[in-house]
PDB file of C-alpha atoms in Angstrom:
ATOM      1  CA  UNK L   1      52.634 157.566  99.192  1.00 54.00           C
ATOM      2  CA  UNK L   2      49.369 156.974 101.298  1.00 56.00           C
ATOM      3  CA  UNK L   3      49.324 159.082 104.583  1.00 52.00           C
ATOM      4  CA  UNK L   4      49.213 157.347 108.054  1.00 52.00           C
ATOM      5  CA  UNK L   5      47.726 158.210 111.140  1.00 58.00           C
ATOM      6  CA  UNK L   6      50.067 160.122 113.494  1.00 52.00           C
ATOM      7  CA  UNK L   7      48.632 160.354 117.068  1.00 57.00           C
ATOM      8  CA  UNK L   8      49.196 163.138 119.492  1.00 56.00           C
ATOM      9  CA  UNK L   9      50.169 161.182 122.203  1.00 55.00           C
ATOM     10  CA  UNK L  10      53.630 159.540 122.690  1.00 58.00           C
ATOM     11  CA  UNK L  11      53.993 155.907 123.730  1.00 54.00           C
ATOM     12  CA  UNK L  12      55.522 154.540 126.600  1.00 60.00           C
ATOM     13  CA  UNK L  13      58.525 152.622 126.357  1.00 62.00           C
ATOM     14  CA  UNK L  14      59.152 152.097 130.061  1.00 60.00           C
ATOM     15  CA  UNK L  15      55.738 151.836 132.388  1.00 58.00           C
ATOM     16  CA  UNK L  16      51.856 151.870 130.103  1.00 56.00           C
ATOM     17  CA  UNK L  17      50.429 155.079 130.194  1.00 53.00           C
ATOM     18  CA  UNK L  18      47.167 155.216 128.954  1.00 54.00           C
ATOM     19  CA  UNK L  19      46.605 155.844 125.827  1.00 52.00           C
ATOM     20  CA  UNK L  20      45.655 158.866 123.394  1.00 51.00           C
ATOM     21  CA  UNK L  21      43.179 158.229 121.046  1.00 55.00           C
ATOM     22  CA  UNK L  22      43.279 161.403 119.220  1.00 55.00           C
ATOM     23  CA  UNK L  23      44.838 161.895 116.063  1.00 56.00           C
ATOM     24  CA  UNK L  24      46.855 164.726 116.081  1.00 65.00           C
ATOM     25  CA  UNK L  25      47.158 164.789 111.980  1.00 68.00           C
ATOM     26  CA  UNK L  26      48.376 162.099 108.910  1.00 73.00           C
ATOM     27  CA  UNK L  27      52.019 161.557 108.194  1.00 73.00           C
ATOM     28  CA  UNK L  28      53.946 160.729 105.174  1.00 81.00           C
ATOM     29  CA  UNK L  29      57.233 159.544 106.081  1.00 81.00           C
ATOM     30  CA  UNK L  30      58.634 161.234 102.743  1.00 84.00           C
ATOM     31  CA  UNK L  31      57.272 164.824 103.677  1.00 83.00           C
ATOM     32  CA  UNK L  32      58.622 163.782 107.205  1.00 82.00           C
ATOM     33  CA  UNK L  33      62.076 162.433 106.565  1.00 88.00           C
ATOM     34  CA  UNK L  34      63.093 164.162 102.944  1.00 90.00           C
ATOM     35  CA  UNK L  35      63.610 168.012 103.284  1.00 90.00           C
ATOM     36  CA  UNK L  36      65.020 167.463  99.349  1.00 93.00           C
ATOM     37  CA  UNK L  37      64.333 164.650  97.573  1.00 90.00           C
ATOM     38  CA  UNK L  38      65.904 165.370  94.075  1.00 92.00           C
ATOM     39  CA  UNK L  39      69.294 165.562  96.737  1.00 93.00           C
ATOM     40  CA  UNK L  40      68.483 162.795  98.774  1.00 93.00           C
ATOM     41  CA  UNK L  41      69.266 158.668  98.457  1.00 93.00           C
ATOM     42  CA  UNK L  42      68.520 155.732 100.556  1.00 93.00           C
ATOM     43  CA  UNK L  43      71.757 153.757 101.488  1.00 94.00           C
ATOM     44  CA  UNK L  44      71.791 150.115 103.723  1.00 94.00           C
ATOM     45  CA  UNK L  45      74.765 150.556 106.722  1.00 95.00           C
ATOM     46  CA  UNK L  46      76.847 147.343 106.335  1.00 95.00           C
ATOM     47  CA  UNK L  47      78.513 146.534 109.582  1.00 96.00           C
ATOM     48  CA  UNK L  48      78.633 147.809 112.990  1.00 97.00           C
ATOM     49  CA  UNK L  49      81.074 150.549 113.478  1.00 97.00           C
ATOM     50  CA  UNK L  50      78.259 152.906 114.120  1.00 98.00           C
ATOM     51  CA  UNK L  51      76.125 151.414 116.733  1.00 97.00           C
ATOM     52  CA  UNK L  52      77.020 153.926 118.957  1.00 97.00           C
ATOM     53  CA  UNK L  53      75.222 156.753 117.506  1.00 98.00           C
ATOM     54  CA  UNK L  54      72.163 154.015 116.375  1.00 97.00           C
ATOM     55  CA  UNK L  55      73.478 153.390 112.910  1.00 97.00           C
ATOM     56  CA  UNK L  56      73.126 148.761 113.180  1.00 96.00           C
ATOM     57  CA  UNK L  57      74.057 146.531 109.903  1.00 95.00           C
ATOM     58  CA  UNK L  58      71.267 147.101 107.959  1.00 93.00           C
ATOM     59  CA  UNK L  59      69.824 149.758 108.705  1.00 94.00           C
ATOM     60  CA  UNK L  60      67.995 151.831 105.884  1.00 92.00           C
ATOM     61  CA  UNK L  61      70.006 155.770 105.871  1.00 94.00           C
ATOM     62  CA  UNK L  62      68.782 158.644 104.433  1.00 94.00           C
ATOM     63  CA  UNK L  63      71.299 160.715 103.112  1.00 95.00           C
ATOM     64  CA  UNK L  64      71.360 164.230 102.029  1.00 95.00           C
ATOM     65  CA  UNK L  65      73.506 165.498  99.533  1.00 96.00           C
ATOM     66  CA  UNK L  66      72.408 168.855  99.625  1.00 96.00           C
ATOM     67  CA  UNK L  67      73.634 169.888 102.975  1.00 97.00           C
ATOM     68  CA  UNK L  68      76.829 171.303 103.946  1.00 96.00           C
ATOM     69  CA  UNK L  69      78.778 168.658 106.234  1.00 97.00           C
ATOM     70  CA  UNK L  70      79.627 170.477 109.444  1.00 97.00           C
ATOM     71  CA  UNK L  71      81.866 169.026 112.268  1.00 97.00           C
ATOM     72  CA  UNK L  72      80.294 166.124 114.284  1.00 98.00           C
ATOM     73  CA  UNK L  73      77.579 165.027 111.536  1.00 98.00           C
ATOM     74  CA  UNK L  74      77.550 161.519 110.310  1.00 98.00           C
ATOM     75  CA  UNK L  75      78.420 161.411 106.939  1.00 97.00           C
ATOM     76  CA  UNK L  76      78.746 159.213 103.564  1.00 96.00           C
ATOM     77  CA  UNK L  77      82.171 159.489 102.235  1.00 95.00           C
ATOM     78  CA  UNK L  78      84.540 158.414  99.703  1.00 95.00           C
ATOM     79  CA  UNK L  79      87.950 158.277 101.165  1.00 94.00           C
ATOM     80  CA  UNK L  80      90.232 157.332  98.126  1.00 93.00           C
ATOM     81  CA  UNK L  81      87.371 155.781  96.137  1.00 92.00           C
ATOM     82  CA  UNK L  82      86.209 153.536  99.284  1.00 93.00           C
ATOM     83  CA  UNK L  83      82.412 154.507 100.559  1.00 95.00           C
ATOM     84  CA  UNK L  84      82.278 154.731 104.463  1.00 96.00           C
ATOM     85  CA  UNK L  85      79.626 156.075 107.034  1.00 97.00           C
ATOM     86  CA  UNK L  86      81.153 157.995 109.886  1.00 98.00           C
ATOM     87  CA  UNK L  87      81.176 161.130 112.078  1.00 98.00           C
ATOM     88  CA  UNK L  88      83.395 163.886 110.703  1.00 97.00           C
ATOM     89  CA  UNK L  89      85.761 165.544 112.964  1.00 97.00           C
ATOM     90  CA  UNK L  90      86.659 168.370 111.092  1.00 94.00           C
ATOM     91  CA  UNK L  91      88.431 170.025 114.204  1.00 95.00           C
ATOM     92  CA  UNK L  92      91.164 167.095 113.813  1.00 96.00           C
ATOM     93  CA  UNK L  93      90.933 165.809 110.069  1.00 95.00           C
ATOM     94  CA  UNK L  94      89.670 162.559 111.017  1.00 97.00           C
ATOM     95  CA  UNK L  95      86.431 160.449 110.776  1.00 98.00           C
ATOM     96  CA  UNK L  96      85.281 158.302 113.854  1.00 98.00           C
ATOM     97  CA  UNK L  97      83.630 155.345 114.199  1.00 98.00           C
ATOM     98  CA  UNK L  98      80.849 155.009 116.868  1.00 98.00           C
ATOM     99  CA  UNK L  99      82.523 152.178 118.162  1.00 98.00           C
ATOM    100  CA  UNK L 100      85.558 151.589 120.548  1.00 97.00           C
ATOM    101  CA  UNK L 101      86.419 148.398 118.587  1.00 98.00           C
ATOM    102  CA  UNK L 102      87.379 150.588 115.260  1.00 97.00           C
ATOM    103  CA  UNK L 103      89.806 153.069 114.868  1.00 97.00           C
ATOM    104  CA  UNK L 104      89.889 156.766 114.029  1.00 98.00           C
ATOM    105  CA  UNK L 105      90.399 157.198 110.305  1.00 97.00           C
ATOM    106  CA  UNK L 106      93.243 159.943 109.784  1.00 96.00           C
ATOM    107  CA  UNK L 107      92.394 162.242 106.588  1.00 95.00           C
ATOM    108  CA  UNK L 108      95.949 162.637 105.201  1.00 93.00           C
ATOM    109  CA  UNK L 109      97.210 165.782 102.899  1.00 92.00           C
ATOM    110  CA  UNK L 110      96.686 164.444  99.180  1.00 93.00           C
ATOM    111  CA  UNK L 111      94.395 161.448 100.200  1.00 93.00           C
ATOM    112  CA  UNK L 112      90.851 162.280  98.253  1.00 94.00           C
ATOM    113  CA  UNK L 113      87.499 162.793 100.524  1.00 93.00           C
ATOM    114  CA  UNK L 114      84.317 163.829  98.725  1.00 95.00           C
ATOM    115  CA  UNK L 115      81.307 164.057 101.087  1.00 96.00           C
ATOM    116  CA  UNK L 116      78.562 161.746  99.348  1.00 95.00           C
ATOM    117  CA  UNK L 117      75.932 163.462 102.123  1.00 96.00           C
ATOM    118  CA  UNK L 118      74.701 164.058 105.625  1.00 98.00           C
ATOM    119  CA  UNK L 119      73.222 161.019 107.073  1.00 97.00           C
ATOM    120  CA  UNK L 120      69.529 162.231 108.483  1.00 97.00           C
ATOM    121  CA  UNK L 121      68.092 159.541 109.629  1.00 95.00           C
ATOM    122  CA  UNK L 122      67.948 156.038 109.758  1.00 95.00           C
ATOM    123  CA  UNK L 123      65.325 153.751 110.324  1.00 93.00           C
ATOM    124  CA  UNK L 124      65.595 150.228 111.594  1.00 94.00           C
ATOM    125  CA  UNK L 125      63.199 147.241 110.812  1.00 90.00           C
ATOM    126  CA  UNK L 126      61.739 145.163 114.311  1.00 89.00           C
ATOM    127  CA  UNK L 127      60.803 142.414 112.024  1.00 87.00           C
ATOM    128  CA  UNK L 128      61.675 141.424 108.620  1.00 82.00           C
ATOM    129  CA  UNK L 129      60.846 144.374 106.232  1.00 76.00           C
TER     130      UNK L 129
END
């Protein structure tokens, strides 16, 4: 993947400031964004049950596999066979939505949850990607 520049200097996204023009150094987004990659897989969000913690329908998520789900992370999961994206509340056996329009999803005694991965990041298109 070819490197792009990464300046040193922040940009405003309420008043102009004026600007940086020093490059602070080159970025790959794949040495930025994948810690793992032989663990890691891109996933599209479908829907919005997650726009509360900046998940939208279709955004791009990078999800790790390798790390260990702890409570409040958003996760992949297969809850009885069905893939979802949500925020695991271990402290109450449930996954939440990130939206007051969906329900808390209750994880039962019996019912089958395998963590697919930690959600690290997401990144959103502005314009058609």
């Amino acid at each position: 993947m070819a490197l792009t520049p990464l300046y040193s200097h922040g940009i405003s996204c309420g008043f102009p400031s004026p600007a940086d023009d020093f490059k602070e150094a080159a970025l790959s987004l794949d040495d930025h964004l994948i810690t793992r990659p032989s663990a890691t897989y891109f996933v599209r969000a479908d829907g919005d049950s997650m726009v509360n913690a900046g998940i939208h329908d279709g955004d791009l998520l990078i999800v790790d596999r390798s790390l260990t789900p702890v409570h409040g992370d958003v996760v992949v999961v297969a809850l009885d066979g069905q893939l979802t994206c949500k925020i695991l509340d271990r402290r109450r056996g449930r996954l939440l939505p990130a939206n007051s329009n969906y329900p808390a999803i209750p994880i039962w005694e019996g019912q089958e949850l395998i963590v697919e991965g930690v959600v690290k990041a997401s990144v959103r298109c502005h314009r058609a990607c």
